[in-house]
PDB file of C-alpha atoms in Angstrom:
ATOM      1  CA  MET A  78    -122.615  45.026 -59.264  1.00 56.00           C
ATOM      2  CA  GLN A  79    -123.066  48.695 -60.183  1.00 61.00           C
ATOM      3  CA  ALA A  80    -120.720  51.624 -59.765  1.00 63.00           C
ATOM      4  CA  GLN A  81    -121.555  55.285 -60.213  1.00 66.00           C
ATOM      5  CA  GLY A  82    -119.067  58.082 -60.224  1.00 60.00           C
ATOM      6  CA  GLY A  83    -116.140  55.802 -59.423  1.00 51.00           C
ATOM      7  CA  ASP A  84    -117.712  53.927 -56.505  1.00 51.00           C
ATOM      8  CA  ILE A  85    -117.367  50.150 -56.453  1.00 46.00           C
ATOM      9  CA  ALA A  86    -119.966  47.778 -55.042  1.00 46.00           C
ATOM     10  CA  PRO A  87    -118.543  45.046 -52.801  1.00 41.00           C
ATOM     11  CA  LYS A  88    -119.697  41.933 -54.600  1.00 53.00           C
ATOM     12  CA  PRO A  89    -119.714  41.096 -58.331  1.00 59.00           C
ATOM     13  CA  GLN A  90    -122.578  39.251 -59.983  1.00 74.00           C
ATOM     14  CA  ARG A  91    -122.224  36.035 -61.961  1.00 79.00           C
ATOM     15  CA  ILE A  92    -124.112  35.085 -65.112  1.00 86.00           C
ATOM     16  CA  LYS A  93    -123.753  31.349 -65.635  1.00 82.00           C
ATOM     17  CA  ILE A  94    -124.439  30.088 -69.151  1.00 85.00           C
ATOM     18  CA  THR A  95    -126.348  26.821 -69.374  1.00 75.00           C
ATOM     19  CA  LYS A  96    -125.092  24.119 -71.699  1.00 65.00           C
ATOM     20  CA  SER A  97    -126.365  23.678 -75.230  1.00 62.00           C
ATOM     21  CA  SER A  98    -129.539  21.669 -75.600  1.00 57.00           C
ATOM     22  CA  ASP A  99    -128.176  20.035 -78.780  1.00 58.00           C
ATOM     23  CA  GLU A 100    -125.377  17.890 -77.383  1.00 56.00           C
ATOM     24  CA  LYS A 101    -124.871  15.995 -80.657  1.00 56.00           C
ATOM     25  CA  ALA A 102    -124.001  19.150 -82.591  1.00 57.00           C
ATOM     26  CA  ALA A 103    -121.871  20.612 -79.796  1.00 59.00           C
ATOM     27  CA  PRO A 104    -118.060  20.521 -80.124  1.00 70.00           C
ATOM     28  CA  LYS A 105    -115.891  18.450 -77.804  1.00 86.00           C
ATOM     29  CA  ARG A 106    -115.996  19.954 -74.322  1.00 87.00           C
ATOM     30  CA  LEU A 107    -113.777  19.975 -71.253  1.00 89.00           C
ATOM     31  CA  LYS A 108    -115.422  18.425 -68.213  1.00 86.00           C
ATOM     32  CA  ASP A 109    -115.040  20.026 -64.776  1.00 83.00           C
ATOM     33  CA  VAL A 110    -113.695  23.275 -66.283  1.00 88.00           C
ATOM     34  CA  GLU A 111    -115.170  26.795 -66.221  1.00 90.00           C
ATOM     35  CA  ILE A 112    -114.079  29.888 -68.141  1.00 92.00           C
ATOM     36  CA  SER A 113    -114.967  33.276 -66.638  1.00 91.00           C
ATOM     37  CA  VAL A 114    -115.190  36.516 -68.604  1.00 93.00           C
ATOM     38  CA  PRO A 115    -115.468  39.706 -66.494  1.00 91.00           C
ATOM     39  CA  ILE A 116    -117.455  42.355 -68.364  1.00 93.00           C
ATOM     40  CA  VAL A 117    -118.564  45.919 -67.727  1.00 94.00           C
ATOM     41  CA  TYR A 118    -121.543  47.586 -69.371  1.00 96.00           C
ATOM     42  CA  GLY A 119    -122.761  51.105 -68.827  1.00 96.00           C
ATOM     43  CA  THR A 120    -123.082  54.653 -70.113  1.00 96.00           C
ATOM     44  CA  ILE A 121    -121.085  57.873 -70.066  1.00 96.00           C
ATOM     45  CA  ALA A 122    -123.028  61.107 -70.601  1.00 96.00           C
ATOM     46  CA  PHE A 123    -121.573  64.582 -71.242  1.00 95.00           C
ATOM     47  CA  TYR A 124    -123.584  67.755 -70.744  1.00 94.00           C
ATOM     48  CA  LEU A 125    -123.113  69.980 -73.834  1.00 95.00           C
ATOM     49  CA  GLY A 126    -123.720  73.263 -72.028  1.00 92.00           C
ATOM     50  CA  ARG A 127    -126.263  76.035 -72.187  1.00 89.00           C
ATOM     51  CA  LYS A 128    -125.641  76.728 -75.850  1.00 89.00           C
ATOM     52  CA  ALA A 129    -126.903  73.271 -76.804  1.00 89.00           C
ATOM     53  CA  SER A 130    -130.504  72.845 -77.873  1.00 91.00           C
ATOM     54  CA  GLU A 131    -132.997  71.405 -75.388  1.00 88.00           C
ATOM     55  CA  SER A 132    -133.521  68.302 -77.516  1.00 90.00           C
ATOM     56  CA  LEU A 133    -129.765  67.642 -77.808  1.00 93.00           C
ATOM     57  CA  SER A 134    -128.552  68.639 -74.350  1.00 95.00           C
ATOM     58  CA  HIS A 135    -126.272  65.619 -73.809  1.00 96.00           C
ATOM     59  CA  LYS A 136    -123.931  63.415 -75.771  1.00 96.00           C
ATOM     60  CA  TRP A 137    -123.726  59.866 -74.433  1.00 97.00           C
ATOM     61  CA  THR A 138    -122.197  56.477 -75.154  1.00 97.00           C
ATOM     62  CA  VAL A 139    -123.471  53.033 -74.167  1.00 98.00           C
ATOM     63  CA  TYR A 140    -120.945  50.201 -74.248  1.00 96.00           C
ATOM     64  CA  VAL A 141    -119.830  46.725 -73.243  1.00 96.00           C
ATOM     65  CA  ARG A 142    -116.144  46.347 -72.410  1.00 93.00           C
ATOM     66  CA  GLY A 143    -113.710  44.040 -70.674  1.00 91.00           C
ATOM     67  CA  ALA A 144    -113.284  44.702 -66.971  1.00 87.00           C
ATOM     68  CA  THR A 145    -109.687  45.801 -67.580  1.00 83.00           C
ATOM     69  CA  ASN A 146    -110.569  47.468 -70.901  1.00 86.00           C
ATOM     70  CA  GLU A 147    -109.309  44.530 -72.946  1.00 86.00           C
ATOM     71  CA  ASP A 148    -110.844  43.427 -76.236  1.00 91.00           C
ATOM     72  CA  LEU A 149    -113.780  41.000 -75.882  1.00 95.00           C
ATOM     73  CA  GLY A 150    -113.762  40.015 -79.556  1.00 95.00           C
ATOM     74  CA  ALA A 151    -112.315  36.570 -78.832  1.00 95.00           C
ATOM     75  CA  VAL A 152    -115.518  35.696 -76.955  1.00 97.00           C
ATOM     76  CA  VAL A 153    -118.263  38.067 -78.150  1.00 97.00           C
ATOM     77  CA  SER A 154    -119.272  37.981 -81.808  1.00 97.00           C
ATOM     78  CA  ARG A 155    -121.709  40.918 -81.725  1.00 98.00           C
ATOM     79  CA  VAL A 156    -123.667  43.162 -79.380  1.00 98.00           C
ATOM     80  CA  VAL A 157    -127.162  44.507 -80.060  1.00 98.00           C
ATOM     81  CA  PHE A 158    -128.202  47.760 -78.366  1.00 98.00           C
ATOM     82  CA  GLN A 159    -131.931  48.518 -78.326  1.00 98.00           C
ATOM     83  CA  LEU A 160    -132.415  52.273 -77.982  1.00 98.00           C
ATOM     84  CA  HIS A 161    -135.593  54.259 -77.409  1.00 97.00           C
ATOM     85  CA  PRO A 162    -137.932  54.031 -80.446  1.00 97.00           C
ATOM     86  CA  SER A 163    -137.673  57.805 -80.960  1.00 95.00           C
ATOM     87  CA  PHE A 164    -134.143  57.339 -82.346  1.00 96.00           C
ATOM     88  CA  ASN A 165    -133.513  56.613 -86.010  1.00 95.00           C
ATOM     89  CA  ASN A 166    -132.667  52.928 -86.410  1.00 96.00           C
ATOM     90  CA  PRO A 167    -133.138  52.163 -82.692  1.00 97.00           C
ATOM     91  CA  THR A 168    -131.730  48.625 -83.045  1.00 98.00           C
ATOM     92  CA  ARG A 169    -127.961  48.994 -83.340  1.00 98.00           C
ATOM     93  CA  VAL A 170    -125.882  45.903 -84.150  1.00 98.00           C
ATOM     94  CA  ILE A 171    -122.147  46.178 -83.433  1.00 98.00           C
ATOM     95  CA  GLU A 172    -120.079  43.278 -84.787  1.00 97.00           C
ATOM     96  CA  THR A 173    -116.542  44.467 -83.997  1.00 95.00           C
ATOM     97  CA  PRO A 174    -114.988  45.985 -80.877  1.00 94.00           C
ATOM     98  CA  PRO A 175    -115.274  48.440 -79.337  1.00 94.00           C
ATOM     99  CA  PHE A 176    -118.866  47.380 -78.704  1.00 97.00           C
ATOM    100  CA  GLU A 177    -120.436  50.792 -78.211  1.00 96.00           C
ATOM    101  CA  VAL A 178    -122.983  53.262 -79.580  1.00 98.00           C
ATOM    102  CA  SER A 179    -122.841  57.067 -79.255  1.00 97.00           C
ATOM    103  CA  GLU A 180    -125.845  59.354 -79.569  1.00 97.00           C
ATOM    104  CA  SER A 181    -127.192  62.743 -78.477  1.00 96.00           C
ATOM    105  CA  GLY A 182    -130.465  63.543 -76.731  1.00 96.00           C
ATOM    106  CA  TRP A 183    -132.201  64.946 -73.692  1.00 94.00           C
ATOM    107  CA  GLY A 184    -134.071  62.070 -72.024  1.00 94.00           C
ATOM    108  CA  GLU A 185    -133.205  59.086 -69.878  1.00 96.00           C
ATOM    109  CA  PHE A 186    -134.481  55.600 -70.745  1.00 97.00           C
ATOM    110  CA  GLU A 187    -133.691  51.897 -70.383  1.00 98.00           C
ATOM    111  CA  ILE A 188    -131.364  50.337 -72.966  1.00 98.00           C
ATOM    112  CA  ALA A 189    -131.578  46.620 -73.706  1.00 98.00           C
ATOM    113  CA  ILE A 190    -128.193  45.033 -74.438  1.00 98.00           C
ATOM    114  CA  THR A 191    -127.883  41.564 -75.957  1.00 98.00           C
ATOM    115  CA  LEU A 192    -124.576  39.693 -76.153  1.00 98.00           C
ATOM    116  CA  PHE A 193    -123.998  37.031 -78.810  1.00 98.00           C
ATOM    117  CA  PHE A 194    -121.001  34.711 -78.733  1.00 97.00           C
ATOM    118  CA  HIS A 195    -118.886  32.850 -81.270  1.00 96.00           C
ATOM    119  CA  ASN A 196    -120.151  29.431 -82.359  1.00 94.00           C
ATOM    120  CA  ASP A 197    -117.578  27.483 -80.359  1.00 94.00           C
ATOM    121  CA  VAL A 198    -118.316  29.538 -77.223  1.00 95.00           C
ATOM    122  CA  CYS A 199    -122.062  29.338 -76.743  1.00 92.00           C
ATOM    123  CA  ASP A 200    -125.241  29.139 -78.817  1.00 92.00           C
ATOM    124  CA  LYS A 201    -127.224  31.188 -76.312  1.00 94.00           C
ATOM    125  CA  GLN A 202    -127.443  34.925 -75.808  1.00 96.00           C
ATOM    126  CA  VAL A 203    -127.178  37.048 -72.677  1.00 97.00           C
ATOM    127  CA  ASP A 204    -129.745  39.816 -72.150  1.00 97.00           C
ATOM    128  CA  LEU A 205    -128.743  42.824 -70.062  1.00 97.00           C
ATOM    129  CA  TYR A 206    -130.528  46.070 -69.194  1.00 97.00           C
ATOM    130  CA  HIS A 207    -129.051  49.437 -68.363  1.00 97.00           C
ATOM    131  CA  HIS A 208    -130.722  52.738 -67.494  1.00 97.00           C
ATOM    132  CA  LEU A 209    -129.195  55.698 -69.304  1.00 97.00           C
ATOM    133  CA  LYS A 210    -128.481  58.436 -66.769  1.00 96.00           C
ATOM    134  CA  LEU A 211    -127.799  61.998 -67.912  1.00 95.00           C
ATOM    135  CA  TYR A 212    -128.023  63.999 -64.699  1.00 91.00           C
ATOM    136  CA  PRO A 213    -125.898  63.546 -61.559  1.00 89.00           C
ATOM    137  CA  GLU A 214    -127.610  62.861 -58.254  1.00 81.00           C
ATOM    138  CA  ASP A 215    -125.087  64.573 -55.992  1.00 74.00           C
ATOM    139  CA  GLU A 216    -124.969  68.040 -57.558  1.00 66.00           C
ATOM    140  CA  SER A 217    -127.527  70.745 -56.877  1.00 67.00           C
ATOM    141  CA  GLY A 218    -125.840  73.489 -58.931  1.00 70.00           C
ATOM    142  CA  PRO A 219    -125.352  73.785 -62.687  1.00 77.00           C
ATOM    143  CA  GLN A 220    -124.251  70.585 -64.377  1.00 86.00           C
ATOM    144  CA  SER A 221    -120.584  70.468 -65.388  1.00 86.00           C
ATOM    145  CA  THR A 222    -119.569  70.160 -69.025  1.00 86.00           C
ATOM    146  CA  LYS A 223    -116.191  68.681 -68.048  1.00 87.00           C
ATOM    147  CA  LYS A 224    -117.220  65.898 -65.676  1.00 90.00           C
ATOM    148  CA  PRO A 225    -119.470  63.248 -67.268  1.00 94.00           C
ATOM    149  CA  VAL A 226    -122.098  61.123 -65.550  1.00 94.00           C
ATOM    150  CA  VAL A 227    -120.754  57.563 -65.490  1.00 94.00           C
ATOM    151  CA  VAL A 228    -122.845  54.551 -64.471  1.00 94.00           C
ATOM    152  CA  GLU A 229    -121.371  51.068 -64.937  1.00 94.00           C
ATOM    153  CA  THR A 230    -122.298  47.520 -63.975  1.00 92.00           C
ATOM    154  CA  TYR A 231    -119.686  44.836 -63.446  1.00 91.00           C
ATOM    155  CA  ASN A 232    -120.642  41.199 -64.046  1.00 92.00           C
ATOM    156  CA  GLU A 233    -118.932  37.919 -64.754  1.00 91.00           C
ATOM    157  CA  VAL A 234    -120.123  35.616 -67.548  1.00 95.00           C
ATOM    158  CA  VAL A 235    -119.289  31.988 -66.731  1.00 94.00           C
ATOM    159  CA  PHE A 236    -119.029  29.270 -69.382  1.00 94.00           C
ATOM    160  CA  PRO A 237    -119.075  25.760 -67.852  1.00 93.00           C
ATOM    161  CA  GLU A 238    -117.519  22.883 -69.796  1.00 92.00           C
ATOM    162  CA  PRO A 239    -116.095  25.065 -72.614  1.00 93.00           C
ATOM    163  CA  SER A 240    -115.218  23.642 -75.991  1.00 93.00           C
ATOM    164  CA  GLU A 241    -111.593  22.730 -76.618  1.00 92.00           C
ATOM    165  CA  THR A 242    -111.290  25.281 -79.437  1.00 93.00           C
ATOM    166  CA  PHE A 243    -112.673  28.068 -77.240  1.00 94.00           C
ATOM    167  CA  PHE A 244    -110.317  27.181 -74.403  1.00 92.00           C
ATOM    168  CA  ALA A 245    -107.296  27.012 -76.713  1.00 91.00           C
ATOM    169  CA  ARG A 246    -108.093  30.417 -78.233  1.00 93.00           C
ATOM    170  CA  VAL A 247    -108.399  32.315 -74.931  1.00 93.00           C
ATOM    171  CA  GLN A 248    -106.051  30.427 -72.608  1.00 88.00           C
ATOM    172  CA  ASN A 249    -103.570  33.338 -72.724  1.00 88.00           C
ATOM    173  CA  HIS A 250    -106.069  36.146 -73.282  1.00 90.00           C
ATOM    174  CA  PRO A 251    -105.863  38.967 -70.687  1.00 88.00           C
ATOM    175  CA  ALA A 252    -109.632  39.568 -70.701  1.00 86.00           C
ATOM    176  CA  VAL A 253    -110.488  35.983 -69.747  1.00 90.00           C
ATOM    177  CA  ILE A 254    -110.022  34.040 -66.498  1.00 86.00           C
ATOM    178  CA  VAL A 255    -108.929  30.540 -67.513  1.00 85.00           C
ATOM    179  CA  PRO A 256    -108.207  27.828 -64.911  1.00 80.00           C
ATOM    180  CA  ARG A 257    -105.536  25.194 -65.168  1.00 75.00           C
ATOM    181  CA  LEU A 258    -106.593  22.094 -67.022  1.00 72.00           C
ATOM    182  CA  PRO A 259    -107.123  18.883 -65.058  1.00 64.00           C
ATOM    183  CA  PRO A 260    -104.145  16.495 -65.089  1.00 60.00           C
ATOM    184  CA  GLY A 261    -103.782  14.513 -68.301  1.00 58.00           C
ATOM    185  CA  ILE A 262    -105.328  17.136 -70.614  1.00 62.00           C
ATOM    186  CA  ASN A 263    -103.008  19.146 -72.859  1.00 62.00           C
ATOM    187  CA  LEU A 264    -104.219  21.584 -75.492  1.00 62.00           C
ATOM    188  CA  SER A 265    -102.155  23.523 -77.975  1.00 60.00           C
ATOM    189  CA  THR A 266    -103.245  26.822 -79.469  1.00 52.00           C
ATOM    190  CA  PRO A 267    -103.704  26.412 -83.243  1.00 51.00           C
ATOM    191  CA  ALA A 268    -102.148  29.267 -85.181  1.00 45.00           C
ATOM    192  CA  ALA A 269    -105.313  29.783 -87.190  1.00 41.00           C
ATOM    193  CA  GLU A 270    -107.378  30.133 -84.043  1.00 46.00           C
ATOM    194  CA  ASN A 271    -104.993  32.331 -82.063  1.00 46.00           C
ATOM    195  CA  MET A 272    -106.777  35.655 -81.707  1.00 46.00           C
ATOM    196  CA  ASN A 273    -104.570  36.928 -78.908  1.00 44.00           C
ATOM    197  CA  GLU A 274    -101.790  38.330 -81.084  1.00 45.00           C
ATOM    198  CA  ARG A 275    -103.799  38.998 -84.245  1.00 41.00           C
ATOM    199  CA  GLU A 276    -107.028  40.859 -84.834  1.00 49.00           C
ATOM    200  CA  ARG A 277    -107.216  42.068 -81.250  1.00 52.00           C
ATOM    201  CA  VAL A 278    -108.313  45.642 -80.717  1.00 54.00           C
ATOM    202  CA  ASP A 279    -106.621  47.434 -77.844  1.00 54.00           C
ATOM    203  CA  THR A 280    -109.626  49.116 -76.248  1.00 58.00           C
ATOM    204  CA  LYS A 281    -107.334  50.781 -73.723  1.00 60.00           C
ATOM    205  CA  ASP A 282    -106.850  53.448 -76.395  1.00 70.00           C
ATOM    206  CA  ASN A 283    -110.541  54.310 -76.135  1.00 77.00           C
ATOM    207  CA  PRO A 284    -110.873  58.092 -75.594  1.00 77.00           C
ATOM    208  CA  LEU A 285    -113.389  57.384 -72.820  1.00 81.00           C
ATOM    209  CA  ASN A 286    -110.850  55.249 -70.960  1.00 78.00           C
ATOM    210  CA  GLN A 287    -110.011  57.991 -68.462  1.00 76.00           C
ATOM    211  CA  TRP A 288    -113.607  57.968 -67.209  1.00 80.00           C
ATOM    212  CA  PHE A 289    -113.987  54.206 -66.850  1.00 82.00           C
ATOM    213  CA  THR A 290    -114.336  52.823 -63.331  1.00 77.00           C
ATOM    214  CA  ASN A 291    -111.394  50.834 -61.969  1.00 76.00           C
ATOM    215  CA  PHE A 292    -112.672  47.358 -61.149  1.00 72.00           C
ATOM    216  CA  SER A 293    -109.284  45.852 -60.286  1.00 66.00           C
ATOM    217  CA  GLU A 294    -110.375  44.893 -56.748  1.00 60.00           C
ATOM    218  CA  ALA A 295    -113.433  43.086 -58.042  1.00 56.00           C
ATOM    219  CA  ASP A 296    -111.291  41.408 -60.696  1.00 58.00           C
ATOM    220  CA  GLU A 297    -109.044  40.002 -57.969  1.00 60.00           C
ATOM    221  CA  LEU A 298    -112.137  38.685 -56.176  1.00 61.00           C
ATOM    222  CA  LEU A 299    -113.189  36.898 -59.347  1.00 61.00           C
ATOM    223  CA  LYS A 300    -109.757  35.328 -59.779  1.00 62.00           C
ATOM    224  CA  LEU A 301    -109.959  34.002 -56.232  1.00 64.00           C
ATOM    225  CA  ALA A 302    -113.468  32.702 -56.925  1.00 65.00           C
ATOM    226  CA  ALA A 303    -112.235  30.997 -60.108  1.00 66.00           C
ATOM    227  CA  ALA A 304    -109.441  29.291 -58.177  1.00 68.00           C
ATOM    228  CA  ARG A 305    -111.921  28.129 -55.549  1.00 69.00           C
ATOM    229  CA  GLN A 306    -114.211  26.744 -58.271  1.00 68.00           C
ATOM    230  CA  GLN A 307    -111.291  24.880 -59.794  1.00 69.00           C
ATOM    231  CA  VAL A 308    -110.574  23.202 -56.455  1.00 75.00           C
ATOM    232  CA  GLN A 309    -114.250  22.349 -56.020  1.00 72.00           C
ATOM    233  CA  ALA A 310    -114.412  20.883 -59.536  1.00 72.00           C
ATOM    234  CA  HIS A 311    -111.389  18.731 -58.760  1.00 71.00           C
ATOM    235  CA  ILE A 312    -113.059  17.531 -55.562  1.00 79.00           C
ATOM    236  CA  VAL A 313    -116.190  16.622 -57.523  1.00 76.00           C
ATOM    237  CA  LYS A 314    -114.083  14.658 -60.014  1.00 74.00           C
ATOM    238  CA  LEU A 315    -112.340  12.749 -57.231  1.00 80.00           C
ATOM    239  CA  ARG A 316    -115.691  11.917 -55.651  1.00 79.00           C
ATOM    240  CA  ARG A 317    -116.912  10.544 -58.974  1.00 77.00           C
ATOM    241  CA  GLN A 318    -113.830   8.356 -59.251  1.00 77.00           C
ATOM    242  CA  LEU A 319    -114.251   7.090 -55.688  1.00 81.00           C
ATOM    243  CA  SER A 320    -117.923   6.417 -56.304  1.00 78.00           C
ATOM    244  CA  ALA A 321    -117.088   4.454 -59.462  1.00 78.00           C
ATOM    245  CA  MET A 322    -114.564   2.407 -57.516  1.00 78.00           C
ATOM    246  CA  ASP A 323    -117.107   1.693 -54.780  1.00 74.00           C
ATOM    247  CA  ASN A 324    -119.616   0.453 -57.356  1.00 72.00           C
ATOM    248  CA  GLN A 325    -117.206  -2.031 -58.890  1.00 67.00           C
ATOM    249  CA  PRO A 326    -117.861  -5.697 -57.958  1.00 65.00           C
ATOM    250  CA  GLN A 327    -115.620  -6.878 -55.147  1.00 57.00           C
ATOM    251  CA  PRO A 328    -113.540 -10.069 -55.612  1.00 57.00           C
ATOM    252  CA  SER A 329    -115.233 -13.038 -54.029  1.00 54.00           C
ATOM    253  CA  GLN A 330    -113.735 -14.379 -50.836  1.00 50.00           C
ATOM    254  CA  PRO A 331    -112.667 -18.047 -50.793  1.00 51.00           C
ATOM    255  CA  GLY A 332    -115.305 -20.282 -49.308  1.00 49.00           C
ATOM    256  CA  VAL A 333    -114.921 -21.502 -45.725  1.00 45.00           C
ATOM    257  CA  SER A 334    -115.642 -25.154 -45.081  1.00 44.00           C
ATOM    258  CA  TYR A 335    -116.539 -26.641 -41.770  1.00 40.00           C
ATOM    259  CA  ASP A 336    -115.847 -30.183 -40.706  1.00 46.00           C
ATOM    260  CA  TRP A 337    -118.593 -31.472 -38.497  1.00 42.00           C
ATOM    261  CA  MET A 338    -117.640 -34.109 -36.119  1.00 40.00           C
TER     262      MET A 338
END
């Protein structure tokens, strides 16, 4: 789902993470539960004006952020941005939020973005690709130095059967969509693992915040989708229980004897 210049596409995309291949080493997981993390990745490019050199005509920033500009550090451990090889140190590793890289240049190119997650979240990475755009498509006159070119993509990363520690850490986190636990499961949030009140970076103070696209409508769609998935997961669980009951041996009926005359 991509937005440019404030426009919002009608339907968000979902990136579903497959389970770990090493089940023995995996932490205890919650069956029939999914955690959804809405993310936005994109670029903001500012034209520096006629006085700038041709090789440094624009200043731009590539980033990954929460859909409502909240800190993703409780889920994401680091982000790797692969820039064009003409840049010094084109592989940029960002290990703390805000997950972003700022540079200057003149050309457009594709940026590879790789998300890595904390150990109790997922042992797999997510690969994303974004095309850096410096020039607006809807303006025929001189480019403005005050209005940047903003291109963002809105996705949802889904973690099926999350670990108990992951769930406990983010169950009250504003950047994460967490369903209600199935009946009979109660988890407390350990103080040592609570990253909601400590160590969280308020990315809403980002100076680029005023240019970010508002994805609140899409966020509501995702919350509705998460609720629907929770109902479906509960239905699946009930079907499993009914199937198990059907497969149980039935008590034998008392024999019927016949008296033959």
